[in-house]
PDB file of C-alpha atoms and ligand atoms in Angstrom:
ATOM      1  CA  MET S   1       0.000   0.000   0.000  1.00  0.00           C
ATOM      2  CA  SER S   2       1.445   3.388  -1.037  1.00  0.00           C
ATOM      3  CA  GLY S   3       3.321   5.381   1.575  1.00  0.00           C
ATOM      4  CA  LEU S   4       3.457   2.492   3.998  1.00  0.00           C
ATOM      5  CA  PRO S   5       6.542   0.368   4.645  1.00  0.00           C
ATOM      6  CA  GLN S   6       6.690  -3.203   3.434  1.00  0.00           C
ATOM      7  CA  VAL S   7       6.609  -5.679   6.277  1.00  0.00           C
ATOM      8  CA  GLN S   8       6.929  -9.301   5.322  1.00  0.00           C
ATOM      9  CA  HIS S   9       6.178 -10.889   8.662  1.00  0.00           C
ATOM     10  CA  VAL S  10       4.067  -9.500  11.508  1.00  0.00           C
ATOM     11  CA  ALA S  11       3.704 -11.381  14.796  1.00  0.00           C
ATOM     12  CA  ILE S  12       0.993 -10.537  17.315  1.00  0.00           C
ATOM     13  CA  ILE S  13       0.436 -11.367  20.981  1.00  0.00           C
ATOM     14  CA  MET S  14      -3.349 -11.167  21.021  1.00  0.00           C
ATOM     15  CA  ASP S  15      -3.879 -10.186  24.649  1.00  0.00           C
ATOM     16  CA  GLY S  16      -6.693  -8.638  26.652  1.00  0.00           C
ATOM     17  CA  ASN S  17      -9.716 -10.804  25.836  1.00  0.00           C
ATOM     18  CA  GLY S  18     -10.412 -11.417  29.522  1.00  0.00           C
ATOM     19  CA  ARG S  19     -10.186  -7.724  30.411  1.00  0.00           C
ATOM     20  CA  TRP S  20     -12.445  -6.836  27.487  1.00  0.00           C
ATOM     21  CA  ALA S  21     -15.058  -9.268  28.790  1.00  0.00           C
ATOM     22  CA  LYS S  22     -14.739  -7.889  32.317  1.00  0.00           C
ATOM     23  CA  LYS S  23     -15.135  -4.332  31.051  1.00  0.00           C
ATOM     24  CA  HIS S  24     -18.374  -5.357  29.327  1.00  0.00           C
ATOM     25  CA  ASP S  25     -19.554  -7.406  32.296  1.00  0.00           C
ATOM     26  CA  LEU S  26     -19.431 -10.631  30.296  1.00  0.00           C
ATOM     27  CA  PRO S  27     -17.904 -14.064  30.970  1.00  0.00           C
ATOM     28  CA  ARG S  28     -14.273 -14.471  29.812  1.00  0.00           C
ATOM     29  CA  VAL S  29     -15.275 -16.785  26.972  1.00  0.00           C
ATOM     30  CA  GLU S  30     -17.213 -13.920  25.352  1.00  0.00           C
ATOM     31  CA  GLY S  31     -13.952 -11.978  25.202  1.00  0.00           C
ATOM     32  CA  HIS S  32     -12.311 -14.891  23.403  1.00  0.00           C
ATOM     33  CA  LYS S  33     -15.227 -15.084  20.943  1.00  0.00           C
ATOM     34  CA  LYS S  34     -14.954 -11.387  20.192  1.00  0.00           C
ATOM     35  CA  GLY S  35     -11.176 -11.827  19.859  1.00  0.00           C
ATOM     36  CA  ALA S  36     -11.752 -14.522  17.222  1.00  0.00           C
ATOM     37  CA  GLU S  37     -13.806 -11.957  15.228  1.00  0.00           C
ATOM     38  CA  THR S  38     -10.815  -9.600  15.334  1.00  0.00           C
ATOM     39  CA  VAL S  39      -8.733 -12.406  13.796  1.00  0.00           C
ATOM     40  CA  GLU S  40     -11.330 -12.951  11.082  1.00  0.00           C
ATOM     41  CA  ASN S  41     -11.239  -9.246  10.143  1.00  0.00           C
ATOM     42  CA  LEU S  42      -7.463  -9.108  10.310  1.00  0.00           C
ATOM     43  CA  ILE S  43      -6.953 -11.955   7.868  1.00  0.00           C
ATOM     44  CA  ASN S  44      -9.292 -10.201   5.455  1.00  0.00           C
ATOM     45  CA  TYR S  45      -7.378  -6.911   5.362  1.00  0.00           C
ATOM     46  CA  ILE S  46      -3.755  -7.757   6.110  1.00  0.00           C
ATOM     47  CA  GLY S  47      -2.939  -9.029   2.614  1.00  0.00           C
ATOM     48  CA  LYS S  48      -3.413  -5.603   1.074  1.00  0.00           C
ATOM     49  CA  TYR S  49      -0.565  -4.223   3.212  1.00  0.00           C
ATOM     50  CA  GLY S  50       1.852  -6.672   1.602  1.00  0.00           C
ATOM     51  CA  VAL S  51       2.242  -8.804   4.723  1.00  0.00           C
ATOM     52  CA  LYS S  52       3.117 -12.337   3.623  1.00  0.00           C
ATOM     53  CA  TYR S  53       3.368 -14.011   7.019  1.00  0.00           C
ATOM     54  CA  LEU S  54       1.192 -13.364  10.041  1.00  0.00           C
ATOM     55  CA  THR S  55       1.907 -15.191  13.296  1.00  0.00           C
ATOM     56  CA  LEU S  56      -0.755 -15.077  15.990  1.00  0.00           C
ATOM     57  CA  TYR S  57      -0.115 -16.201  19.554  1.00  0.00           C
ATOM     58  CA  ALA S  58      -3.315 -18.061  20.302  1.00  0.00           C
ATOM     59  CA  PHE S  59      -2.417 -20.497  23.095  1.00  0.00           C
ATOM     60  CA  SER S  60       0.802 -20.741  25.060  1.00  0.00           C
ATOM     61  CA  THR S  61       2.360 -23.742  26.793  1.00  0.00           C
ATOM     62  CA  GLU S  62       1.532 -21.873  30.029  1.00  0.00           C
ATOM     63  CA  ASN S  63      -2.144 -21.324  29.170  1.00  0.00           C
ATOM     64  CA  TRP S  64      -2.934 -24.907  30.302  1.00  0.00           C
ATOM     65  CA  LYS S  65      -2.701 -23.455  33.825  1.00  0.00           C
ATOM     66  CA  ARG S  66      -6.036 -21.683  33.324  1.00  0.00           C
ATOM     67  CA  SER S  67      -9.306 -23.186  34.575  1.00  0.00           C
ATOM     68  CA  GLU S  68     -10.533 -26.327  32.860  1.00  0.00           C
ATOM     69  CA  GLU S  69     -13.610 -24.385  31.776  1.00  0.00           C
ATOM     70  CA  GLU S  70     -11.572 -21.676  30.049  1.00  0.00           C
ATOM     71  CA  VAL S  71      -9.146 -24.140  28.407  1.00  0.00           C
ATOM     72  CA  SER S  72     -12.001 -26.201  27.032  1.00  0.00           C
ATOM     73  CA  ALA S  73     -13.810 -23.062  25.775  1.00  0.00           C
ATOM     74  CA  LEU S  74     -10.600 -21.994  23.999  1.00  0.00           C
ATOM     75  CA  MET S  75     -10.198 -25.443  22.424  1.00  0.00           C
ATOM     76  CA  SER S  76     -13.834 -25.419  21.227  1.00  0.00           C
ATOM     77  CA  LEU S  77     -13.343 -21.969  19.711  1.00  0.00           C
ATOM     78  CA  LEU S  78     -10.231 -23.191  17.958  1.00  0.00           C
ATOM     79  CA  ALA S  79     -12.051 -26.214  16.555  1.00  0.00           C
ATOM     80  CA  PHE S  80     -14.831 -23.908  15.349  1.00  0.00           C
ATOM     81  CA  PHE S  81     -12.326 -21.448  13.857  1.00  0.00           C
ATOM     82  CA  LEU S  82     -10.590 -24.195  11.864  1.00  0.00           C
ATOM     83  CA  GLU S  83     -13.855 -25.471  10.449  1.00  0.00           C
ATOM     84  CA  ASP S  84     -15.446 -22.082   9.893  1.00  0.00           C
ATOM     85  CA  LYS S  85     -12.419 -20.314   8.361  1.00  0.00           C
ATOM     86  CA  ARG S  86     -11.296 -23.201   6.130  1.00  0.00           C
ATOM     87  CA  GLN S  87     -13.130 -21.832   3.109  1.00  0.00           C
ATOM     88  CA  GLN S  88     -12.118 -18.220   3.801  1.00  0.00           C
ATOM     89  CA  MET S  89      -8.482 -19.349   3.874  1.00  0.00           C
ATOM     90  CA  LEU S  90      -8.830 -21.276   0.615  1.00  0.00           C
ATOM     91  CA  ASP S  91     -10.640 -18.348  -1.082  1.00  0.00           C
ATOM     92  CA  ASN S  92      -8.081 -15.793   0.121  1.00  0.00           C
ATOM     93  CA  LYS S  93      -5.114 -18.022  -0.768  1.00  0.00           C
ATOM     94  CA  ILE S  94      -4.000 -18.256   2.827  1.00  0.00           C
ATOM     95  CA  ARG S  95      -1.891 -21.179   3.882  1.00  0.00           C
ATOM     96  CA  LEU S  96      -2.353 -22.302   7.479  1.00  0.00           C
ATOM     97  CA  ARG S  97       0.699 -23.337   9.446  1.00  0.00           C
ATOM     98  CA  VAL S  98       1.125 -23.968  13.125  1.00  0.00           C
ATOM     99  CA  THR S  99       4.059 -23.344  15.392  1.00  0.00           C
ATOM    100  CA  GLY S 100       4.045 -25.235  18.679  1.00  0.00           C
ATOM    101  CA  ARG S 101       3.598 -28.732  19.999  1.00  0.00           C
ATOM    102  CA  ILE S 102       0.667 -29.766  17.790  1.00  0.00           C
ATOM    103  CA  ASP S 103       0.581 -33.295  19.155  1.00  0.00           C
ATOM    104  CA  GLY S 104       0.023 -31.983  22.678  1.00  0.00           C
ATOM    105  CA  LEU S 105      -3.362 -30.585  21.615  1.00  0.00           C
ATOM    106  CA  PRO S 106      -6.580 -32.646  21.859  1.00  0.00           C
ATOM    107  CA  LYS S 107      -6.532 -35.269  19.093  1.00  0.00           C
ATOM    108  CA  GLU S 108      -9.569 -33.961  17.136  1.00  0.00           C
ATOM    109  CA  ILE S 109      -7.973 -30.517  17.003  1.00  0.00           C
ATOM    110  CA  ALA S 110      -4.571 -31.844  15.947  1.00  0.00           C
ATOM    111  CA  ASP S 111      -6.275 -33.925  13.209  1.00  0.00           C
ATOM    112  CA  SER S 112      -8.244 -30.927  11.987  1.00  0.00           C
ATOM    113  CA  ILE S 113      -5.066 -28.779  11.951  1.00  0.00           C
ATOM    114  CA  TYR S 114      -3.186 -31.347   9.860  1.00  0.00           C
ATOM    115  CA  LYS S 115      -6.138 -31.536   7.452  1.00  0.00           C
ATOM    116  CA  VAL S 116      -6.482 -27.757   6.957  1.00  0.00           C
ATOM    117  CA  MET S 117      -2.696 -27.341   6.717  1.00  0.00           C
ATOM    118  CA  GLU S 118      -2.556 -29.900   3.934  1.00  0.00           C
ATOM    119  CA  GLU S 119      -5.538 -28.454   2.039  1.00  0.00           C
ATOM    120  CA  THR S 120      -4.284 -24.863   2.157  1.00  0.00           C
ATOM    121  CA  ALA S 121      -0.666 -25.705   1.242  1.00  0.00           C
ATOM    122  CA  LYS S 122      -1.419 -26.310  -2.426  1.00  0.00           C
ATOM    123  CA  ASP S 123      -2.144 -22.840  -3.741  1.00  0.00           C
ATOM    124  CA  TYR S 124      -1.354 -19.861  -1.557  1.00  0.00           C
ATOM    125  CA  GLU S 125       0.011 -16.329  -1.430  1.00  0.00           C
ATOM    126  CA  TYR S 126      -0.105 -15.617   2.298  1.00  0.00           C
ATOM    127  CA  THR S 127       0.727 -17.658   5.362  1.00  0.00           C
ATOM    128  CA  LEU S 128      -1.203 -17.572   8.617  1.00  0.00           C
ATOM    129  CA  ILE S 129       0.789 -19.126  11.429  1.00  0.00           C
ATOM    130  CA  LEU S 130      -1.087 -19.968  14.601  1.00  0.00           C
ATOM    131  CA  ALA S 131       1.104 -20.341  17.666  1.00  0.00           C
ATOM    132  CA  LEU S 132      -0.691 -23.115  19.504  1.00  0.00           C
ATOM    133  CA  ASN S 133       0.572 -24.914  22.565  1.00  0.00           C
ATOM    134  CA  TYR S 134       3.568 -22.727  21.805  1.00  0.00           C
ATOM    135  CA  GLY S 135       6.376 -21.709  24.117  1.00  0.00           C
ATOM    136  CA  GLY S 136       9.593 -20.017  23.009  1.00  0.00           C
ATOM    137  CA  ARG S 137      11.618 -22.025  25.513  1.00  0.00           C
ATOM    138  CA  ALA S 138       9.851 -25.255  24.492  1.00  0.00           C
ATOM    139  CA  GLU S 139      10.750 -24.510  20.862  1.00  0.00           C
ATOM    140  CA  ILE S 140      14.430 -24.079  21.722  1.00  0.00           C
ATOM    141  CA  VAL S 141      14.411 -27.220  23.893  1.00  0.00           C
ATOM    142  CA  ASP S 142      12.700 -29.213  21.126  1.00  0.00           C
ATOM    143  CA  ALA S 143      15.289 -27.940  18.631  1.00  0.00           C
ATOM    144  CA  ALA S 144      18.143 -28.895  20.983  1.00  0.00           C
ATOM    145  CA  LYS S 145      16.683 -32.403  21.302  1.00  0.00           C
ATOM    146  CA  LYS S 146      16.467 -32.813  17.518  1.00  0.00           C
ATOM    147  CA  PHE S 147      20.020 -31.532  17.170  1.00  0.00           C
ATOM    148  CA  ALA S 148      21.283 -33.961  19.832  1.00  0.00           C
ATOM    149  CA  GLU S 149      19.560 -36.846  18.043  1.00  0.00           C
ATOM    150  CA  ALA S 150      21.179 -35.829  14.728  1.00  0.00           C
ATOM    151  CA  CYS S 151      24.564 -35.787  16.495  1.00  0.00           C
ATOM    152  CA  ILE S 152      24.044 -39.215  18.035  1.00  0.00           C
ATOM    153  CA  SER S 153      23.051 -40.678  14.697  1.00  0.00           C
ATOM    154  CA  GLY S 154      26.218 -39.219  13.177  1.00  0.00           C
ATOM    155  CA  LYS S 155      24.450 -36.874  10.722  1.00  0.00           C
ATOM    156  CA  ILE S 156      26.057 -33.732  12.110  1.00  0.00           C
ATOM    157  CA  SER S 157      28.866 -32.910  14.495  1.00  0.00           C
ATOM    158  CA  PRO S 158      28.551 -30.393  17.370  1.00  0.00           C
ATOM    159  CA  ASP S 159      31.445 -28.402  15.894  1.00  0.00           C
ATOM    160  CA  SER S 160      29.427 -27.582  12.800  1.00  0.00           C
ATOM    161  CA  LEU S 161      26.637 -25.926  14.793  1.00  0.00           C
ATOM    162  CA  ASP S 162      26.142 -22.229  14.202  1.00  0.00           C
ATOM    163  CA  GLU S 163      23.050 -19.990  14.298  1.00  0.00           C
ATOM    164  CA  ALA S 164      21.992 -20.827  10.747  1.00  0.00           C
ATOM    165  CA  ALA S 165      22.362 -24.566  11.394  1.00  0.00           C
ATOM    166  CA  PHE S 166      20.482 -24.353  14.705  1.00  0.00           C
ATOM    167  CA  ARG S 167      17.596 -22.525  13.037  1.00  0.00           C
ATOM    168  CA  GLN S 168      16.995 -25.623  10.913  1.00  0.00           C
ATOM    169  CA  TYR S 169      15.797 -27.440  14.042  1.00  0.00           C
ATOM    170  CA  LEU S 170      13.211 -24.801  15.012  1.00  0.00           C
ATOM    171  CA  TYR S 171       9.518 -25.437  14.273  1.00  0.00           C
ATOM    172  CA  LEU S 172       9.344 -23.349  11.052  1.00  0.00           C
ATOM    173  CA  PRO S 173      12.914 -22.901   9.816  1.00  0.00           C
ATOM    174  CA  ASP S 174      11.949 -21.526   6.409  1.00  0.00           C
ATOM    175  CA  VAL S 175       9.829 -18.642   7.764  1.00  0.00           C
ATOM    176  CA  PRO S 176      11.690 -15.292   7.931  1.00  0.00           C
ATOM    177  CA  ASP S 177      11.881 -13.630  11.369  1.00  0.00           C
ATOM    178  CA  PRO S 178       9.104 -11.110  12.090  1.00  0.00           C
ATOM    179  CA  GLU S 179      10.167  -7.516  11.453  1.00  0.00           C
ATOM    180  CA  LEU S 180       7.352  -6.287  13.667  1.00  0.00           C
ATOM    181  CA  MET S 181       5.811  -7.680  16.857  1.00  0.00           C
ATOM    182  CA  ILE S 182       2.629  -6.167  18.232  1.00  0.00           C
ATOM    183  CA  ARG S 183       1.232  -6.837  21.695  1.00  0.00           C
ATOM    184  CA  THR S 184      -2.191  -5.608  22.668  1.00  0.00           C
ATOM    185  CA  SER S 185      -3.534  -4.748  26.146  1.00  0.00           C
ATOM    186  CA  GLY S 186      -0.478  -2.847  27.320  1.00  0.00           C
ATOM    187  CA  GLU S 187       1.583  -5.629  28.889  1.00  0.00           C
ATOM    188  CA  LEU S 188       5.309  -4.997  28.499  1.00  0.00           C
ATOM    189  CA  ARG S 189       6.547  -8.581  28.282  1.00  0.00           C
ATOM    190  CA  LEU S 190       7.148 -11.373  25.776  1.00  0.00           C
ATOM    191  CA  SER S 191       5.305 -14.113  27.701  1.00  0.00           C
ATOM    192  CA  ASN S 192       7.504 -16.805  26.101  1.00  0.00           C
ATOM    193  CA  PHE S 193       6.661 -15.791  22.510  1.00  0.00           C
ATOM    194  CA  LEU S 194       9.165 -16.476  19.669  1.00  0.00           C
ATOM    195  CA  LEU S 195      12.258 -16.011  21.854  1.00  0.00           C
ATOM    196  CA  TRP S 196      14.660 -16.883  19.047  1.00  0.00           C
ATOM    197  CA  GLU S 197      12.818 -15.208  16.180  1.00  0.00           C
ATOM    198  CA  LEU S 198      12.121 -11.842  17.846  1.00  0.00           C
ATOM    199  CA  SER S 199      15.797 -11.039  18.523  1.00  0.00           C
ATOM    200  CA  TYR S 200      15.739  -8.000  16.233  1.00  0.00           C
ATOM    201  CA  SER S 201      12.036  -7.369  15.733  1.00  0.00           C
ATOM    202  CA  GLU S 202      10.580  -3.935  16.325  1.00  0.00           C
ATOM    203  CA  ILE S 203       8.137  -4.129  19.228  1.00  0.00           C
ATOM    204  CA  PHE S 204       4.929  -2.155  19.391  1.00  0.00           C
ATOM    205  CA  VAL S 205       2.708  -2.324  22.464  1.00  0.00           C
ATOM    206  CA  THR S 206      -0.766  -0.827  22.354  1.00  0.00           C
ATOM    207  CA  ASP S 207      -3.177  -0.421  25.269  1.00  0.00           C
ATOM    208  CA  THR S 208      -6.053  -1.505  23.016  1.00  0.00           C
ATOM    209  CA  LEU S 209      -7.595  -4.793  24.147  1.00  0.00           C
ATOM    210  CA  TRP S 210      -7.428  -7.455  21.416  1.00  0.00           C
ATOM    211  CA  PRO S 211     -11.206  -7.546  20.708  1.00  0.00           C
ATOM    212  CA  ASP S 212     -11.056  -3.778  19.976  1.00  0.00           C
ATOM    213  CA  PHE S 213      -8.030  -3.953  17.653  1.00  0.00           C
ATOM    214  CA  ASN S 214      -8.855  -2.811  14.114  1.00  0.00           C
ATOM    215  CA  GLU S 215      -7.468  -1.935  10.694  1.00  0.00           C
ATOM    216  CA  GLU S 216      -7.049   1.761  11.462  1.00  0.00           C
ATOM    217  CA  GLU S 217      -4.783   0.942  14.361  1.00  0.00           C
ATOM    218  CA  PHE S 218      -2.866  -1.621  12.315  1.00  0.00           C
ATOM    219  CA  ARG S 219      -2.213   1.088   9.743  1.00  0.00           C
ATOM    220  CA  ARG S 220      -0.977   3.508  12.381  1.00  0.00           C
ATOM    221  CA  ILE S 221       1.405   0.866  13.716  1.00  0.00           C
ATOM    222  CA  LEU S 222       2.787   0.288  10.218  1.00  0.00           C
ATOM    223  CA  GLU S 223       3.326   4.052   9.843  1.00  0.00           C
ATOM    224  CA  ASN S 224       5.172   4.087  13.149  1.00  0.00           C
ATOM    225  CA  PHE S 225       7.254   1.090  12.064  1.00  0.00           C
ATOM    226  CA  GLY S 226       8.299   3.037   8.962  1.00  0.00           C
ATOM    227  CA  LYS S 227       9.871   5.711  11.203  1.00  0.00           C
ATOM    228  CA  ARG S 228      11.927   3.297  13.264  1.00  0.00           C
ATOM    229  CA  ASP S 229      15.676   3.136  12.770  1.00  0.00           C
ATOM    230  CA  ARG S 230      16.543  -0.565  12.603  1.00  0.00           C
ATOM    231  CA  ARG S 231      20.256  -0.904  13.273  1.00  0.00           C
ATOM    232  CA  PHE S 232      20.866  -4.585  14.057  1.00  0.00           C
ATOM    233  CA  GLY S 233      23.757  -3.628  16.291  1.00  0.00           C
ATOM    234  CA  GLY S 234      25.616  -1.754  13.551  1.00  0.00           C
ATOM    235  CA  ARG S 235      26.080   1.940  12.784  1.00  0.00           C
ATOM    236  CA  LYS S 236      26.034   3.671   9.441  1.00  0.00           C
TER     237      LYS S 236
HETATM  238  C1  IPE F   1      -5.552 -13.463  25.406  1.00  0.00           C
HETATM  239  O1  IPE F   1      -6.445 -12.893  26.285  1.00  0.00           O
HETATM  240  C2  IPE F   1      -6.022 -14.785  24.866  1.00  0.00           C
HETATM  241  C3  IPE F   1      -5.291 -15.947  25.390  1.00  0.00           C
HETATM  242  C4  IPE F   1      -4.245 -15.926  26.184  1.00  0.00           C
HETATM  243  C5  IPE F   1      -5.782 -17.240  24.957  1.00  0.00           C
HETATM  244  P1  IPE F   1      -6.380 -13.179  27.836  1.00  0.00           P
HETATM  245  O2  IPE F   1      -7.318 -14.299  28.157  1.00  0.00           O
HETATM  246  O3  IPE F   1      -4.992 -13.403  28.291  1.00  0.00           O
HETATM  247  O4  IPE F   1      -6.947 -11.820  28.419  1.00  0.00           O
HETATM  248  P2  IPE F   1      -6.530 -11.069  29.744  1.00  0.00           P
HETATM  249  O5  IPE F   1      -5.033 -10.921  29.722  1.00  0.00           O
HETATM  250  O6  IPE F   1      -6.987 -11.908  30.897  1.00  0.00           O
HETATM  251  O7  IPE F   1      -7.226  -9.765  29.658  1.00  0.00           O
HETATM  252  C1  IPE F   2       0.194 -14.551  26.121  1.00  0.00           C
HETATM  253  O1  IPE F   2      -0.795 -13.956  26.882  1.00  0.00           O
HETATM  254  C2  IPE F   2      -0.353 -15.771  25.426  1.00  0.00           C
HETATM  255  C3  IPE F   2      -1.328 -15.533  24.373  1.00  0.00           C
HETATM  256  C4  IPE F   2      -1.735 -14.372  23.959  1.00  0.00           C
HETATM  257  C5  IPE F   2      -1.840 -16.726  23.767  1.00  0.00           C
HETATM  258  P1  IPE F   2      -1.022 -14.315  28.408  1.00  0.00           P
HETATM  259  O2  IPE F   2      -2.160 -13.493  28.856  1.00  0.00           O
HETATM  260  O3  IPE F   2      -1.117 -15.771  28.596  1.00  0.00           O
HETATM  261  O4  IPE F   2       0.348 -13.822  29.083  1.00  0.00           O
HETATM  262  P2  IPE F   2       0.647 -13.293  30.541  1.00  0.00           P
HETATM  263  O5  IPE F   2       0.030 -14.285  31.489  1.00  0.00           O
HETATM  264  O6  IPE F   2       0.006 -11.954  30.647  1.00  0.00           O
HETATM  265  O7  IPE F   2       2.128 -13.226  30.614  1.00  0.00           O
HETATM  266 MG1   MG F   3      -3.579 -12.146  29.017  1.00  0.00          MG
END
C-alpha cells in the first residue's frame, strides 16, 4: 500500500480478551469469541498491506494453567475457527501453518489442523501461522533435542553448529523472522513468545484490548514502524 513500509512478517500477541469481557460485564469466553472476530477481520485486510506471514499467539504452553472451563472453551473456539475459516483461507489463498507442539493438543484438534494445513498448502500467497501450545523455551528445547539426536546418529557434528544450522531445528525454519511484533492490552513482556525469532524485531505495544483492535490501528502501527531506525547492532 502506497506510503506504507513493506513488512513481510508480523507477529501478534493477542492479549486482553479477559479484560475486554470484564469491562463489558461478560464471561471471559465472550472476550475470546470477540477476539476470534478480530482475527477474522485481520486476515481479510492484512494481505493488502503486503504482509506475507502473520503469526498469531493463540495459546501458550503456560495457558494450560487456566481453569478447565476456560481451556475447554478456547479449544472449542479453535475447533470452530478451523472449520469455519477453512473456506475463507482457501478463497483468500492463505496457507495455514502452526508453530508449537501440535501433538500436545486434543486429538480432534490436531487432526483438523493437519487436514487444513494440507488443504491450504497447495495454492497460496499468504501464510497464517497460529502459535498453539507454543512456548519459546519449548521450541528451543525441542530444537536442541532434535540436534542432539542428529549428532548421536552421526548426521552432524557439534562443531558444525552455528546460528543458521540451529535454526533448521526450530519449528518453522523456512519462515523469515518477524520484522514487527505487536502486543495488545499494554503488557510490556514477551510471555515466552518467539524467543529466538524476535531477537531483532521492532516491538509495538498498544493499550487496546485485542477484541477492539482494528485496521485503522494496524495502519498507524505500520506508519510508526516506517519511522523506526533498525540498526541490528551496527552503525552507518
Ligand atoms: C488473550 O487474552 C487470549 C489468550 C491468552 C488465549 P487473555 O485471556 O490473556 O486476556 P486477559 O489478559 O486476561 O485480559
Ligand atoms: C500470552 O498472553 C499468550 C497468548 C496471547 C496466547 P497471556 O495473557 O497468557 O500472558 P501473561 O500471562 O500476561 O504473561
Ligand atoms: Mg492475558
